[in-house]
Amino acid sequence: MQTSSIDHGNIITIERFILDEQRSHPEATGVLTYLLYDIALAGKVIASKTTRAGLAEILGRAGVTNIQGEDVMKLDQFADRTLISLNDHTGRIAVMASEEHPDIIPIPDKYPTGKYVLLFDPLDGSSNIDFNVGVGTIFSVYRRKSEDGPGKLEDCLQPGRNLVAAGYMLYGSSTMLVYTTGKGAHGFTYDPSVGEFLLSHPYIRIPDKPKFYSCNQGYEMYWSEGVQRYTHYLQGQDGLRKGLSMRYIGSLVGDFHRNLLGGGVFYYPADSQDSFKPHGKLRLLYEAAPLGFICEQAGGRATDGVTGILDIQPTSLHERVPFFVGNKELVDQAEAFIRQYDLKA
Ligand code: AHG
Ligand code: MN
Ligand code: MN
């Protein structure tokens, strides 16, 4: 009988990896470990739908609009409901907040509350669902600040520096989960045949030599002089260096993941005119802070063009920030162009 050629010794599931990580924190109670399991499970459930999104029951507008005034796709609602229902009763969470909900999501009175806060963008890149372009989920975990009882808005409005864990699922050609608890960023690839996320990218480091720049060049005319000049610098127009390749799919998680593994910078700047995006489009709590934390753990960094993303104190649940994230040198360079051309006194 043909024995399997797989070396089972090398298969590390996300559960085993998280548990091994927990062992290196003697003070750990295991609650965060179980919370990360719950999120990975939500990723599996959502992935099971995204790979069938072509079917009528999922595809197409859900007929509602969210706080951002955007059409909510059925998959957004499904992902949102999955994350809430897998976490609201576990006793690990004090309060949740979602990009799809105007206010905080309290834990129902019938369930116990816990010490963690879970924020998420349940489906990122949703405008791409109809076109079968990769979409994702982004999550952030904080410790509650309020003592006990129902979690509060203040528990959700914390700077990225306070993050306990952050990560994303990418429902692309394969489903991946990347997360960090502050001890490096680690990637797992979902193997549907065993129903597990298996370790595929331990200790991710953003390559020193960047390959890509990612932005919606269609809006270049709305950008500030500094950002326009920065873009020309990335294209090598100053003749001092070879230009980077432009890659942009309009799904933040997909664009971010490619640059994290391949090296590069993603940016969604503010419009300089009094346009509809004076602070850019991306949300500090649900997109910029968690991805900024992951990128920093991989040796990169993130800024709003002036301040490090993780140092920004949020003042509202849905505030938007200009977002530059990727190789440290390229992100520093963005700040230099903005300082030189946009902030001149
Ligand atoms: P979401 O689907 O969660 O609203 O996020 C969409 C965001 C982000 O994924 C992407 O980088 C950006 O929208 C693309 O915006 P443009 O279409 O304006 O380029
Ligand atoms: Mn998003
Ligand atoms: Mn979204």
PDB file of N, CA, C and O in Angstrom, residues 72 74 156 182-183 202 206 275 300 310 344:
ATOM      1  N   VAL A  72     -24.358  47.602   0.873  1.00  0.00           N
ATOM      2  CA  VAL A  72     -23.803  46.454   1.581  1.00  0.00           C
ATOM      3  C   VAL A  72     -24.132  45.200   0.776  1.00  0.00           C
ATOM      4  O   VAL A  72     -25.290  44.897   0.525  1.00  0.00           O
ATOM      5  N   LYS A  74     -24.422  41.177   0.222  1.00  0.00           N
ATOM      6  CA  LYS A  74     -24.845  40.111   1.129  1.00  0.00           C
ATOM      7  C   LYS A  74     -23.642  39.488   1.827  1.00  0.00           C
ATOM      8  O   LYS A  74     -23.697  39.133   2.989  1.00  0.00           O
ATOM      9  N   CYS A 156     -13.136  50.935  22.723  1.00  0.00           N
ATOM     10  CA  CYS A 156     -12.883  50.735  21.279  1.00  0.00           C
ATOM     11  C   CYS A 156     -11.972  51.814  20.711  1.00  0.00           C
ATOM     12  O   CYS A 156     -11.299  51.601  19.697  1.00  0.00           O
ATOM     13  N   GLY A 182       2.303  40.546  18.496  1.00  0.00           N
ATOM     14  CA  GLY A 182       3.441  41.362  18.929  1.00  0.00           C
ATOM     15  C   GLY A 182       4.737  40.578  18.972  1.00  0.00           C
ATOM     16  O   GLY A 182       5.785  41.091  19.340  1.00  0.00           O
ATOM     17  N   LYS A 183       4.644  39.291  18.566  1.00  0.00           N
ATOM     18  CA  LYS A 183       5.876  38.481  18.517  1.00  0.00           C
ATOM     19  C   LYS A 183       6.075  38.001  17.075  1.00  0.00           C
ATOM     20  O   LYS A 183       6.058  36.800  16.781  1.00  0.00           O
ATOM     21  N   PRO A 202       6.018  31.519   8.524  1.00  0.00           N
ATOM     22  CA  PRO A 202       6.403  31.938   9.877  1.00  0.00           C
ATOM     23  C   PRO A 202       7.285  33.190   9.847  1.00  0.00           C
ATOM     24  O   PRO A 202       8.049  33.380   8.904  1.00  0.00           O
ATOM     25  N   ILE A 206       9.133  41.888   5.648  1.00  0.00           N
ATOM     26  CA  ILE A 206       8.944  42.562   4.371  1.00  0.00           C
ATOM     27  C   ILE A 206      10.313  42.670   3.692  1.00  0.00           C
ATOM     28  O   ILE A 206      11.298  43.036   4.337  1.00  0.00           O
ATOM     29  N   SER A 275     -12.628  67.923  -1.435  1.00  0.00           N
ATOM     30  CA  SER A 275     -13.393  66.879  -2.151  1.00  0.00           C
ATOM     31  C   SER A 275     -14.089  65.990  -1.126  1.00  0.00           C
ATOM     32  O   SER A 275     -14.106  66.277   0.050  1.00  0.00           O
ATOM     33  N   GLY A 300       8.290  46.718   8.663  1.00  0.00           N
ATOM     34  CA  GLY A 300       7.896  47.911   7.889  1.00  0.00           C
ATOM     35  C   GLY A 300       7.306  48.965   8.806  1.00  0.00           C
ATOM     36  O   GLY A 300       7.547  48.937  10.027  1.00  0.00           O
ATOM     37  N   LEU A 310       0.135  53.976  14.362  1.00  0.00           N
ATOM     38  CA  LEU A 310      -0.113  53.342  15.666  1.00  0.00           C
ATOM     39  C   LEU A 310      -0.125  54.348  16.810  1.00  0.00           C
ATOM     40  O   LEU A 310      -0.544  54.020  17.929  1.00  0.00           O
ATOM     41  N   LYS A 344       4.937  73.125   4.100  1.00  0.00           N
ATOM     42  CA  LYS A 344       5.814  74.300   4.213  1.00  0.00           C
ATOM     43  C   LYS A 344       5.030  75.371   4.980  1.00  0.00           C
ATOM     44  O   LYS A 344       3.863  75.626   4.734  1.00  0.00           O
TER      45      LYS A 344
END
